[in-house]
Amino acid sequence: MSYVIEGRTGAWEIVVGLEVHAQVISNAKLFSGASAAYGGEPNTHVSLIDAGFPGMLPVLNHECVAQAVRTGLGLNATIHLESRFDRKNYFYADLPQGYQISQFAHPIVGEGKVLIDLADGGQREIGITRLHLEQDAGKSMHDQDPTRSFIDLNRAGVALMEIVSEPDIRSPEEAGAYLRKLRQILRYIGTCDGNMEEGSMRADVNVSVRKAGEAYRTRCEIKNVNSIRFVMQAIEVEAARQVEIWESGGVVDQETRLFDSARGETRSLRTKEDAHDYRYFPDPDLLPLVISRDWVEALKAALPELPEAKRLRLEAEYGVSRYESGVLTAEQAVADFYEEVAKASDPKLAVNWMLGDFFAALNRTGKSIDESPVSAAGLSELLALIKDATINGKIAKDVLEAMVETGESAAEIVERKGLRQVTDTGAIEGAIRDILAANADKVAEYKSGKEKLFGFFVGQTMKAMKGKGNPAMVNDLLARLLAE
Amino acid sequence: MSLDTRTVRRIAKLARIGIDDAEAEGLARELGGILGWVEQLDEVEIAGVPPMIGTGLAAPRAREDVVTDGTVTGGACREAVLSNAPDRVEAFFTVPKVVE
């Protein structure tokens, strides 16, 4: 499990903490009535508040607060009943107010923890330092004109949750697992869609390296990494860069860097001196945010079942394995689909078919579970036909394919194509006798000890019966007839 | 508390306000005077008194999560928002290029 970089002077371990910016799912922005929807014609989702017009006052969107509290509860974190908003002052063209309203000294959510799943099946706990609410900035476009940058304020003022982890992460794999788990929790609760391509989830990555047992060394912050894969790559190359510096007698400077995915390297973002003097102070336009214990409890009571709890329940209720429960709960919709099928047919059969042929069919057609060409009821019907021995497993695979193609039900396809399993002893025995008679030489070989020919006879019989023989009966009868 | 001109120039820089050395000296005196006046508050005994961050009389106003501005005003908002833009291109604000 432990990840180390073997340097010339020995092994180095890496220390990583992540700051994730997650865009809150809400209709309107954090402090204005403008739409928070992604996209939109430039500068149409903007109010005079977002544009920083003089005299405009921010009014807090209560739903954004509820979303932050829900997320905090999902991260097993302390909820602060009193929090405050501060101004973080800096100048940038896509920040019309000249400050970002954020929560610096008194965030709404305090310490929590996330349990991450590792490839070897193990789990590790990653600490959450805090979660606070803040405004997003607008968007600058630098490639539209040779001398000018274009500014679109649609995103300015949209609510973000900044979720800060403890420096508990020790490998690129753990960083990936942490981000996946965080995204899964946010999606389950419905507080962020976790869509990294659209920028609704972005990560700042703090990386340092050290020899085992040492205190922390200087860290660098890699800003705004927008995919899980890039976060993992950035950690790897940044850690290697720092090891090289320390080992050649240098000193790592604390600085902000960016990850260039095309070149696979991190580069210093030269910042002017004073750039990080944000001169935080309490926003005089906003009173302290006070929420009640009762309200928090009501939000908690209304939370959906979270991934880990769902996983344990599926294992207990349906007897699925640890691995299977992980796959089934990766998305809420998959777990819901599974439970519907498991209840209507057979839990074991359901998990085998979903993780096997059903997912394969989704992949082949490029559909998500929500757009599945076969409904949960449809799959249940197919599995019921296997269970009551109407069709065998081999035929069922063909039926599923036909269901995906035609949209017909399993029963319709079985009837139309005449795929009912043959369980009539006489019919099966007849088919076997024909095969044995036609292959007298092979029967002789079998009887003189070449027992692996048994599979050949099974294959020939099934072929003669167009795959419709009941496999168990074919095996039994064949064994009996060959022993005659 | 007195302010030196170095501090004044730093504050001016952070606020993106251009001042020359003569102005810095004058501002150091003026700002120092303001700070000195406010420092009278240090004479008040506040041990054991929690910081006051509001009057406690007004509950913070909150809004419902409803879109009331922007597109719903039929695009008029965009015109208002862009009305003072000195170098508008179509629906965008523009600024001198901010990356190399």
Tab-separated table of C-alpha atoms in Angstrom, chain A:
chain	number	residue	atom	x	y	z
A	1	MET	CA	0.000	0.000	0.000
A	2	SER	CA	2.727	2.440	0.878
A	3	TYR	CA	3.878	4.560	-2.018
A	4	VAL	CA	7.454	5.799	-1.966
A	5	ILE	CA	9.784	7.498	-4.367
A	6	GLU	CA	13.180	5.803	-4.405
A	7	GLY	CA	15.726	8.615	-4.577
A	8	ARG	CA	19.504	8.505	-4.594
A	9	THR	CA	19.507	9.207	-0.855
A	10	GLY	CA	16.797	6.716	0.043
A	11	ALA	CA	13.026	6.465	0.056
A	12	TRP	CA	10.744	9.515	0.147
A	13	GLU	CA	7.107	9.546	1.061
A	14	ILE	CA	4.686	12.096	-0.275
A	15	VAL	CA	2.251	14.235	1.666
A	16	VAL	CA	-0.822	15.538	-0.137
A	17	GLY	CA	-3.785	17.628	0.889
A	18	LEU	CA	-6.582	18.653	-1.477
A	19	GLU	CA	-8.752	21.745	-1.644
A	20	VAL	CA	-11.765	20.904	-3.751
A	21	HIS	CA	-14.034	23.594	-5.142
A	22	ALA	CA	-17.451	22.099	-5.687
A	23	GLN	CA	-20.165	24.112	-7.373
A	24	VAL	CA	-23.368	24.009	-5.335
A	25	ILE	CA	-26.476	22.740	-7.116
A	26	SER	CA	-28.963	25.596	-6.810
A	27	ASN	CA	-31.271	27.575	-9.061
A	28	ALA	CA	-29.965	31.009	-8.165
A	29	LYS	CA	-26.566	32.339	-7.118
A	30	LEU	CA	-25.215	32.603	-3.570
A	31	PHE	CA	-26.126	36.257	-3.034
A	32	SER	CA	-28.241	37.255	-6.048
A	33	GLY	CA	-31.304	36.172	-7.967
A	34	ALA	CA	-29.418	35.467	-11.189
A	35	SER	CA	-29.461	31.943	-12.603
A	36	ALA	CA	-26.700	29.582	-11.513
A	37	ALA	CA	-27.204	27.323	-14.561
A	38	TYR	CA	-24.123	26.274	-16.516
A	39	GLY	CA	-23.703	27.736	-19.981
A	40	GLY	CA	-26.098	30.391	-21.187
A	41	GLU	CA	-25.384	33.247	-23.559
A	42	PRO	CA	-22.520	35.400	-22.258
A	43	ASN	CA	-23.490	37.850	-19.510
A	44	THR	CA	-27.134	36.812	-19.362
A	45	HIS	CA	-26.996	35.099	-15.964
A	46	VAL	CA	-25.821	38.228	-14.255
A	47	SER	CA	-27.462	40.601	-11.819
A	48	LEU	CA	-26.212	44.022	-10.879
A	49	ILE	CA	-24.946	42.493	-7.617
A	50	ASP	CA	-22.756	40.008	-9.492
A	51	ALA	CA	-21.474	42.764	-11.736
A	52	GLY	CA	-20.323	44.739	-8.694
A	53	PHE	CA	-22.487	47.790	-9.281
A	54	PRO	CA	-22.259	50.376	-6.529
A	55	GLY	CA	-24.878	50.238	-3.812
A	56	MET	CA	-26.033	46.692	-4.520
A	57	LEU	CA	-26.387	44.531	-1.434
A	58	PRO	CA	-25.918	40.755	-1.260
A	59	VAL	CA	-28.789	38.686	0.150
A	60	LEU	CA	-27.938	35.120	1.110
A	61	ASN	CA	-29.612	32.253	-0.776
A	62	HIS	CA	-30.841	29.989	2.004
A	63	GLU	CA	-30.823	26.861	-0.152
A	64	CYS	CA	-27.060	27.222	-0.711
A	65	VAL	CA	-26.626	27.183	3.062
A	66	ALA	CA	-28.770	24.051	3.281
A	67	GLN	CA	-26.616	22.411	0.583
A	68	ALA	CA	-23.430	23.194	2.503
A	69	VAL	CA	-24.933	21.773	5.705
A	70	ARG	CA	-26.108	18.615	3.900
A	71	THR	CA	-22.638	18.143	2.462
A	72	GLY	CA	-21.059	18.673	5.874
A	73	LEU	CA	-23.352	16.028	7.336
A	74	GLY	CA	-22.403	13.656	4.503
A	75	LEU	CA	-18.744	14.188	5.408
A	76	ASN	CA	-19.434	13.316	9.067
A	77	ALA	CA	-18.409	16.846	9.935
A	78	THR	CA	-19.173	19.307	12.700
A	79	ILE	CA	-21.783	21.885	11.644
A	80	HIS	CA	-21.168	25.360	13.035
A	81	LEU	CA	-24.443	26.966	14.025
A	82	GLU	CA	-22.817	30.366	13.688
A	83	SER	CA	-20.538	31.256	10.810
A	84	ARG	CA	-19.520	34.470	9.087
A	85	PHE	CA	-18.731	35.854	5.687
A	86	ASP	CA	-15.493	37.682	4.980
A	87	ARG	CA	-14.172	39.643	2.059
A	88	LYS	CA	-11.083	38.275	0.350
A	89	ASN	CA	-9.627	41.221	-1.507
A	90	TYR	CA	-7.796	40.943	-4.801
A	91	PHE	CA	-7.964	42.500	-8.226
A	92	TYR	CA	-8.713	40.481	-11.295
A	93	ALA	CA	-10.732	41.300	-14.367
A	94	ASP	CA	-13.306	38.562	-13.765
A	95	LEU	CA	-13.943	39.682	-10.166
A	96	PRO	CA	-16.001	42.866	-10.544
A	97	GLN	CA	-16.505	43.470	-6.825
A	98	GLY	CA	-12.750	43.578	-6.209
A	99	TYR	CA	-13.277	40.962	-3.489
A	100	GLN	CA	-14.659	37.488	-3.176
A	101	ILE	CA	-17.166	36.872	-0.408
A	102	SER	CA	-15.882	33.801	1.391
A	103	GLN	CA	-15.746	32.350	4.883
A	104	PHE	CA	-12.271	32.686	6.335
A	105	ALA	CA	-12.201	32.687	10.110
A	106	HIS	CA	-15.576	31.057	10.777
A	107	PRO	CA	-16.574	28.444	8.182
A	108	ILE	CA	-20.003	26.814	8.282
A	109	VAL	CA	-18.561	23.289	8.485
A	110	GLY	CA	-15.640	22.113	10.592
A	111	GLU	CA	-13.750	18.830	10.900
A	112	GLY	CA	-15.026	15.649	9.326
A	113	LYS	CA	-13.805	12.498	7.640
A	114	VAL	CA	-14.111	10.482	4.458
A	115	LEU	CA	-13.465	6.750	4.125
A	116	ILE	CA	-11.725	5.988	0.841
A	117	ASP	CA	-11.626	2.643	-0.996
A	118	LEU	CA	-8.274	1.426	-2.252
A	119	ALA	CA	-7.523	-0.947	-5.121
A	120	ASP	CA	-6.407	-3.740	-2.780
A	121	GLY	CA	-9.865	-3.711	-1.176
A	122	GLY	CA	-8.635	-1.840	1.893
A	123	GLN	CA	-10.010	1.433	3.246
A	124	ARG	CA	-8.381	4.518	4.754
A	125	GLU	CA	-9.776	7.509	6.580
A	126	ILE	CA	-8.941	10.961	5.204
A	127	GLY	CA	-9.603	13.903	7.490
A	128	ILE	CA	-11.622	16.918	6.389
A	129	THR	CA	-10.368	20.190	7.836
A	130	ARG	CA	-13.315	22.383	6.894
A	131	LEU	CA	-15.924	23.294	4.304
A	132	HIS	CA	-16.920	26.856	3.593
A	133	LEU	CA	-19.192	28.739	1.223
A	134	GLU	CA	-17.853	31.295	-1.234
A	135	GLN	CA	-18.562	32.972	-4.548
A	136	ASP	CA	-17.176	31.775	-7.850
A	137	ALA	CA	-15.485	34.311	-10.146
A	138	GLY	CA	-16.392	35.071	-13.764
A	139	LYS	CA	-14.683	33.557	-16.758
A	140	SER	CA	-11.859	35.150	-18.724
A	141	MET	CA	-11.258	34.136	-22.321
A	142	HIS	CA	-7.774	34.870	-23.566
A	143	ASP	CA	-7.931	33.371	-27.049
A	144	GLN	CA	-10.577	35.539	-28.709
A	145	ASP	CA	-8.480	38.568	-29.546
A	146	PRO	CA	-4.739	39.336	-29.862
A	147	THR	CA	-4.634	42.154	-27.337
A	148	ARG	CA	-7.698	41.785	-25.177
A	149	SER	CA	-9.216	39.263	-22.771
A	150	PHE	CA	-12.997	38.786	-22.907
A	151	ILE	CA	-15.006	38.567	-19.705
A	152	ASP	CA	-18.217	36.610	-19.123
A	153	LEU	CA	-19.755	37.047	-15.686
A	154	ASN	CA	-22.305	34.199	-15.879
A	155	ARG	CA	-20.395	32.246	-13.280
A	156	ALA	CA	-19.568	35.236	-11.092
A	157	GLY	CA	-21.342	34.823	-7.778
A	158	VAL	CA	-22.343	31.180	-8.210
A	159	ALA	CA	-22.075	29.338	-4.885
A	160	LEU	CA	-19.041	27.143	-4.327
A	161	MET	CA	-18.179	24.866	-1.457
A	162	GLU	CA	-14.481	24.745	-0.754
A	163	ILE	CA	-13.750	21.405	0.872
A	164	VAL	CA	-10.298	21.221	2.456
A	165	SER	CA	-8.724	17.896	3.390
A	166	GLU	CA	-6.073	17.241	5.996
A	167	PRO	CA	-2.633	16.376	4.563
A	168	ASP	CA	-3.514	12.705	5.069
A	169	ILE	CA	-3.122	11.527	1.480
A	170	ARG	CA	0.045	9.500	0.814
A	171	SER	CA	-0.125	8.438	-2.844
A	172	PRO	CA	-1.589	9.452	-6.205
A	173	GLU	CA	-3.918	6.465	-5.913
A	174	GLU	CA	-5.270	7.717	-2.585
A	175	ALA	CA	-5.798	11.187	-4.066
A	176	GLY	CA	-7.822	9.633	-6.896
A	177	ALA	CA	-9.790	7.484	-4.462
A	178	TYR	CA	-10.489	10.519	-2.258
A	179	LEU	CA	-11.788	12.586	-5.183
A	180	ARG	CA	-13.952	9.740	-6.433
A	181	LYS	CA	-15.394	9.186	-2.979
A	182	LEU	CA	-16.016	12.886	-2.445
A	183	ARG	CA	-17.722	13.161	-5.839
A	184	GLN	CA	-19.822	10.086	-5.099
A	185	ILE	CA	-20.992	11.546	-1.775
A	186	LEU	CA	-21.794	14.945	-3.351
A	187	ARG	CA	-23.788	13.233	-6.107
A	188	TYR	CA	-25.681	11.017	-3.678
A	189	ILE	CA	-26.682	14.011	-1.571
A	190	GLY	CA	-27.393	16.089	-4.668
A	191	THR	CA	-25.295	19.079	-3.641
A	192	CYS	CA	-22.848	19.119	-6.598
A	193	ASP	CA	-22.996	17.306	-9.924
A	194	GLY	CA	-19.245	16.563	-9.737
A	195	ASN	CA	-18.811	17.262	-13.428
A	196	MET	CA	-15.119	18.058	-13.701
A	197	GLU	CA	-15.223	18.722	-17.463
A	198	GLU	CA	-17.663	21.594	-16.952
A	199	GLY	CA	-15.572	22.821	-14.049
A	200	SER	CA	-18.200	22.172	-11.404
A	201	MET	CA	-15.543	20.337	-9.415
A	202	ARG	CA	-11.904	21.490	-9.414
A	203	ALA	CA	-8.992	20.722	-7.147
A	204	ASP	CA	-6.019	22.620	-5.772
A	205	VAL	CA	-3.371	20.081	-4.835
A	206	ASN	CA	-0.855	20.654	-2.029
A	207	VAL	CA	2.195	18.423	-2.374
A	208	SER	CA	5.332	17.959	-0.300
A	209	VAL	CA	7.789	15.115	0.203
A	210	ARG	CA	9.694	13.897	3.248
A	211	LYS	CA	11.777	11.050	4.584
A	212	ALA	CA	9.890	8.614	6.804
A	213	GLY	CA	9.355	9.982	10.295
A	214	GLU	CA	10.235	13.583	9.421
A	215	ALA	CA	8.088	16.651	10.053
A	216	TYR	CA	6.432	18.186	6.984
A	217	ARG	CA	8.718	19.921	4.484
A	218	THR	CA	7.777	22.906	2.305
A	219	ARG	CA	4.751	22.304	0.103
A	220	CYS	CA	3.760	23.612	-3.303
A	221	GLU	CA	0.191	24.231	-4.367
A	222	ILE	CA	-0.865	23.138	-7.845
A	223	LYS	CA	-3.868	25.220	-8.809
A	224	ASN	CA	-7.089	24.338	-10.560
A	225	VAL	CA	-6.564	20.789	-11.738
A	226	ASN	CA	-9.685	19.666	-13.547
A	227	SER	CA	-9.666	15.878	-13.742
A	228	ILE	CA	-8.929	13.036	-11.364
A	229	ARG	CA	-6.352	11.607	-13.743
A	230	PHE	CA	-4.536	14.954	-13.946
A	231	VAL	CA	-4.542	15.289	-10.157
A	232	MET	CA	-2.839	11.900	-9.902
A	233	GLN	CA	-0.326	12.766	-12.634
A	234	ALA	CA	0.379	16.198	-11.154
A	235	ILE	CA	1.170	14.686	-7.741
A	236	GLU	CA	3.516	12.172	-9.312
A	237	VAL	CA	5.551	14.670	-11.336
A	238	GLU	CA	5.539	17.354	-8.649
A	239	ALA	CA	6.757	14.927	-5.984
A	240	ALA	CA	9.526	13.714	-8.321
A	241	ARG	CA	10.534	17.333	-8.992
A	242	GLN	CA	10.779	18.095	-5.271
A	243	VAL	CA	12.807	14.946	-4.536
A	244	GLU	CA	15.240	15.959	-7.275
A	245	ILE	CA	15.617	19.453	-5.766
A	246	TRP	CA	16.208	18.213	-2.210
A	247	GLU	CA	18.634	15.530	-3.340
A	248	SER	CA	20.718	17.913	-5.384
A	249	GLY	CA	21.168	20.112	-2.334
A	250	GLY	CA	18.488	22.667	-3.204
A	251	VAL	CA	15.501	24.001	-1.306
A	252	VAL	CA	11.868	23.771	-2.420
A	253	ASP	CA	10.222	27.192	-2.456
A	254	GLN	CA	6.660	27.471	-1.253
A	255	GLU	CA	4.816	28.631	-4.350
A	256	THR	CA	1.805	28.214	-6.553
A	257	ARG	CA	2.285	26.072	-9.645
A	258	LEU	CA	0.186	24.923	-12.545
A	259	PHE	CA	0.035	21.479	-14.116
A	260	ASP	CA	0.665	21.310	-17.858
A	261	SER	CA	-0.961	18.045	-18.868
A	262	ALA	CA	0.387	18.172	-22.424
A	263	ARG	CA	3.977	18.322	-21.232
A	264	GLY	CA	3.410	16.303	-18.069
A	265	GLU	CA	5.121	18.857	-15.814
A	266	THR	CA	4.297	21.503	-13.254
A	267	ARG	CA	5.419	25.092	-13.764
A	268	SER	CA	5.791	28.001	-11.424
A	269	LEU	CA	3.026	30.564	-11.696
A	270	ARG	CA	5.041	33.718	-11.266
A	271	THR	CA	3.028	35.865	-8.932
A	272	LYS	CA	3.778	39.432	-8.032
A	273	GLU	CA	4.823	40.112	-4.482
A	274	ASP	CA	1.891	41.042	-2.226
A	275	ALA	CA	-0.446	39.046	-4.444
A	276	HIS	CA	-1.386	36.854	-1.494
A	277	ASP	CA	-2.131	39.651	0.907
A	278	TYR	CA	-5.891	39.248	0.730
A	279	ARG	CA	-6.643	41.553	3.680
A	280	TYR	CA	-9.595	39.453	4.837
A	281	PHE	CA	-12.142	41.271	6.932
A	282	PRO	CA	-15.762	40.550	7.932
A	283	ASP	CA	-18.144	41.607	5.164
A	284	PRO	CA	-20.048	44.563	6.611
A	285	ASP	CA	-22.955	43.887	4.227
A	286	LEU	CA	-23.712	40.515	5.782
A	287	LEU	CA	-24.780	39.650	9.304
A	288	PRO	CA	-23.360	36.510	10.904
A	289	LEU	CA	-25.094	33.391	9.615
A	290	VAL	CA	-26.955	31.726	12.460
A	291	ILE	CA	-28.764	28.452	11.915
A	292	SER	CA	-30.679	26.338	14.403
A	293	ARG	CA	-29.864	22.862	15.684
A	294	ASP	CA	-33.422	21.822	14.773
A	295	TRP	CA	-32.986	22.883	11.179
A	296	VAL	CA	-29.716	20.952	10.920
A	297	GLU	CA	-31.417	17.886	12.421
A	298	ALA	CA	-34.259	18.192	9.909
A	299	LEU	CA	-31.761	18.333	7.032
A	300	LYS	CA	-29.968	15.320	8.480
A	301	ALA	CA	-33.188	13.329	8.743
A	302	ALA	CA	-33.929	14.049	5.078
A	303	LEU	CA	-30.513	12.934	3.769
A	304	PRO	CA	-30.555	9.975	1.400
A	305	GLU	CA	-28.727	6.783	2.294
A	306	LEU	CA	-25.021	7.448	1.770
A	307	PRO	CA	-22.700	5.218	-0.304
A	308	GLU	CA	-20.973	3.386	2.551
A	309	ALA	CA	-24.218	2.701	4.410
A	310	LYS	CA	-25.883	1.531	1.211
A	311	ARG	CA	-22.950	-0.751	0.513
A	312	LEU	CA	-23.127	-2.432	3.894
A	313	ARG	CA	-26.894	-2.811	3.584
A	314	LEU	CA	-26.680	-4.428	0.133
A	315	GLU	CA	-24.124	-6.902	1.484
A	316	ALA	CA	-26.316	-7.769	4.470
A	317	GLU	CA	-29.643	-7.789	2.659
A	318	TYR	CA	-28.743	-9.448	-0.637
A	319	GLY	CA	-25.533	-11.302	0.199
A	320	VAL	CA	-23.478	-9.543	-2.483
A	321	SER	CA	-19.692	-9.523	-2.081
A	322	ARG	CA	-17.623	-6.533	-0.963
A	323	TYR	CA	-16.456	-6.040	-4.532
A	324	GLU	CA	-19.963	-6.316	-5.969
A	325	SER	CA	-21.413	-3.856	-3.443
A	326	GLY	CA	-18.722	-1.364	-4.483
A	327	VAL	CA	-19.676	-1.575	-8.150
A	328	LEU	CA	-23.409	-1.493	-7.437
A	329	THR	CA	-23.197	1.630	-5.247
A	330	ALA	CA	-20.804	3.604	-7.465
A	331	GLU	CA	-23.915	5.392	-8.694
A	332	GLN	CA	-27.203	5.703	-6.892
A	333	ALA	CA	-29.135	4.843	-10.051
A	334	VAL	CA	-27.256	1.548	-10.431
A	335	ALA	CA	-28.005	0.573	-6.832
A	336	ASP	CA	-31.693	1.449	-7.276
A	337	PHE	CA	-31.838	-0.585	-10.487
A	338	TYR	CA	-30.179	-3.529	-8.772
A	339	GLU	CA	-32.530	-3.494	-5.806
A	340	GLU	CA	-35.555	-3.462	-8.058
A	341	VAL	CA	-34.246	-6.446	-10.041
A	342	ALA	CA	-33.039	-8.324	-6.945
A	343	LYS	CA	-36.428	-8.001	-5.263
A	344	ALA	CA	-38.339	-9.107	-8.347
A	345	SER	CA	-36.094	-12.035	-9.264
A	346	ASP	CA	-33.092	-13.434	-7.440
A	347	PRO	CA	-30.360	-11.335	-5.727
A	348	LYS	CA	-27.433	-13.530	-6.773
A	349	LEU	CA	-28.635	-13.967	-10.353
A	350	ALA	CA	-29.335	-10.218	-10.503
A	351	VAL	CA	-25.832	-9.153	-9.475
A	352	ASN	CA	-24.182	-11.665	-11.832
A	353	TRP	CA	-26.240	-10.475	-14.767
A	354	MET	CA	-25.910	-6.775	-14.009
A	355	LEU	CA	-22.134	-6.855	-13.579
A	356	GLY	CA	-21.807	-9.153	-16.589
A	357	ASP	CA	-23.995	-9.095	-19.682
A	358	PHE	CA	-26.154	-6.133	-18.677
A	359	PHE	CA	-23.258	-3.707	-18.129
A	360	ALA	CA	-21.620	-5.074	-21.274
A	361	ALA	CA	-24.802	-4.216	-23.205
A	362	LEU	CA	-24.827	-0.680	-21.735
A	363	ASN	CA	-21.178	-0.218	-22.697
A	364	ARG	CA	-21.782	-1.536	-26.185
A	365	THR	CA	-24.662	0.852	-26.763
A	366	GLY	CA	-22.917	3.742	-24.980
A	367	LYS	CA	-25.910	4.235	-22.682
A	368	SER	CA	-25.985	5.188	-19.029
A	369	ILE	CA	-28.143	3.302	-16.552
A	370	ASP	CA	-30.802	6.030	-16.771
A	371	GLU	CA	-31.097	5.548	-20.530
A	372	SER	CA	-30.882	1.760	-20.362
A	373	PRO	CA	-32.681	0.082	-23.277
A	374	VAL	CA	-33.744	-2.645	-20.839
A	375	SER	CA	-35.691	-1.562	-17.769
A	376	ALA	CA	-35.298	-3.080	-14.318
A	377	ALA	CA	-38.664	-4.768	-14.795
A	378	GLY	CA	-37.522	-6.100	-18.167
A	379	LEU	CA	-34.334	-7.578	-16.755
A	380	SER	CA	-36.278	-9.051	-13.821
A	381	GLU	CA	-38.594	-10.810	-16.254
A	382	LEU	CA	-35.629	-12.305	-18.109
A	383	LEU	CA	-34.065	-13.541	-14.878
A	384	ALA	CA	-37.389	-15.003	-13.767
A	385	LEU	CA	-37.451	-17.027	-16.990
A	386	ILE	CA	-34.008	-18.417	-16.126
A	387	LYS	CA	-35.034	-19.134	-12.576
A	388	ASP	CA	-38.169	-21.067	-13.437
A	389	ALA	CA	-36.189	-22.998	-16.064
A	390	THR	CA	-38.155	-21.639	-19.033
A	391	ILE	CA	-34.830	-20.844	-20.719
A	392	ASN	CA	-31.242	-21.706	-19.908
A	393	GLY	CA	-28.459	-19.224	-19.170
A	394	LYS	CA	-26.839	-19.523	-22.590
A	395	ILE	CA	-30.094	-18.757	-24.428
A	396	ALA	CA	-30.782	-15.919	-21.965
A	397	LYS	CA	-27.688	-14.104	-23.197
A	398	ASP	CA	-29.116	-14.124	-26.732
A	399	VAL	CA	-32.504	-13.012	-25.417
A	400	LEU	CA	-30.914	-10.054	-23.591
A	401	GLU	CA	-29.184	-9.002	-26.793
A	402	ALA	CA	-32.479	-9.191	-28.670
A	403	MET	CA	-34.156	-7.141	-25.922
A	404	VAL	CA	-31.521	-4.428	-26.311
A	405	GLU	CA	-31.957	-4.427	-30.080
A	406	THR	CA	-35.728	-4.650	-30.442
A	407	GLY	CA	-37.058	-3.365	-27.136
A	408	GLU	CA	-39.322	-6.424	-26.957
A	409	SER	CA	-39.862	-8.171	-23.630
A	410	ALA	CA	-38.013	-11.355	-22.745
A	411	ALA	CA	-41.198	-13.451	-22.841
A	412	GLU	CA	-42.136	-12.099	-26.294
A	413	ILE	CA	-38.710	-12.953	-27.683
A	414	VAL	CA	-38.730	-16.442	-26.158
A	415	GLU	CA	-42.166	-17.143	-27.640
A	416	ARG	CA	-41.454	-15.624	-31.042
A	417	LYS	CA	-38.158	-17.455	-31.499
A	418	GLY	CA	-39.291	-20.635	-29.772
A	419	LEU	CA	-36.465	-20.584	-27.287
A	420	ARG	CA	-38.153	-22.422	-24.460
A	421	GLN	CA	-35.819	-24.811	-22.777
A	422	VAL	CA	-36.462	-28.478	-23.481
A	423	THR	CA	-36.982	-30.322	-20.213
A	424	ASP	CA	-38.735	-33.290	-21.728
A	425	THR	CA	-36.564	-36.303	-20.836
A	426	GLY	CA	-37.705	-38.224	-23.899
A	427	ALA	CA	-36.760	-35.434	-26.316
A	428	ILE	CA	-33.338	-34.943	-24.756
A	429	GLU	CA	-32.677	-38.680	-24.643
A	430	GLY	CA	-33.643	-38.961	-28.298
A	431	ALA	CA	-31.235	-36.207	-29.269
A	432	ILE	CA	-28.433	-37.833	-27.302
A	433	ARG	CA	-29.015	-41.261	-28.825
A	434	ASP	CA	-28.811	-39.751	-32.318
A	435	ILE	CA	-25.481	-38.094	-31.483
A	436	LEU	CA	-24.038	-41.259	-29.947
A	437	ALA	CA	-25.151	-43.325	-32.945
A	438	ALA	CA	-23.569	-40.873	-35.389
A	439	ASN	CA	-20.292	-40.848	-33.452
A	440	ALA	CA	-19.767	-44.494	-32.633
A	441	ASP	CA	-15.984	-44.130	-33.007
A	442	LYS	CA	-15.862	-41.342	-30.395
A	443	VAL	CA	-18.074	-43.360	-28.069
A	444	ALA	CA	-15.583	-46.205	-28.290
A	445	GLU	CA	-12.706	-43.843	-27.539
A	446	TYR	CA	-14.606	-42.454	-24.568
A	447	LYS	CA	-15.253	-45.890	-23.192
A	448	SER	CA	-11.594	-46.791	-23.536
A	449	GLY	CA	-10.701	-43.930	-21.186
A	450	LYS	CA	-10.697	-40.672	-23.168
A	451	GLU	CA	-13.120	-39.026	-20.750
A	452	LYS	CA	-12.653	-35.501	-21.888
A	453	LEU	CA	-14.772	-36.370	-24.925
A	454	PHE	CA	-17.752	-35.910	-22.587
A	455	GLY	CA	-17.684	-32.197	-23.337
A	456	PHE	CA	-17.787	-32.959	-27.049
A	457	PHE	CA	-20.992	-34.992	-26.636
A	458	VAL	CA	-22.589	-32.224	-24.563
A	459	GLY	CA	-21.685	-29.684	-27.233
A	460	GLN	CA	-23.058	-31.812	-30.059
A	461	THR	CA	-26.286	-32.511	-28.192
A	462	MET	CA	-26.861	-28.827	-27.396
A	463	LYS	CA	-26.092	-27.929	-30.986
A	464	ALA	CA	-28.612	-30.488	-32.239
A	465	MET	CA	-31.166	-29.047	-29.819
A	466	LYS	CA	-30.388	-25.454	-30.977
A	467	GLY	CA	-29.061	-24.607	-27.515
A	468	LYS	CA	-32.401	-25.198	-25.875
A	469	GLY	CA	-31.619	-28.307	-23.855
A	470	ASN	CA	-31.688	-28.008	-20.098
A	471	PRO	CA	-27.927	-28.203	-19.362
A	472	ALA	CA	-28.244	-30.174	-16.130
A	473	MET	CA	-30.566	-32.747	-17.729
A	474	VAL	CA	-28.365	-33.096	-20.793
A	475	ASN	CA	-25.365	-33.793	-18.551
A	476	ASP	CA	-27.204	-36.339	-16.415
A	477	LEU	CA	-28.761	-38.218	-19.305
A	478	LEU	CA	-25.535	-38.242	-21.286
A	479	ALA	CA	-23.629	-39.714	-18.332
A	480	ARG	CA	-26.259	-42.401	-17.954
A	481	LEU	CA	-26.451	-43.305	-21.649
A	482	LEU	CA	-22.671	-43.412	-22.055
A	483	ALA	CA	-22.481	-45.795	-19.103
A	484	GLU	CA	-24.883	-48.201	-20.765
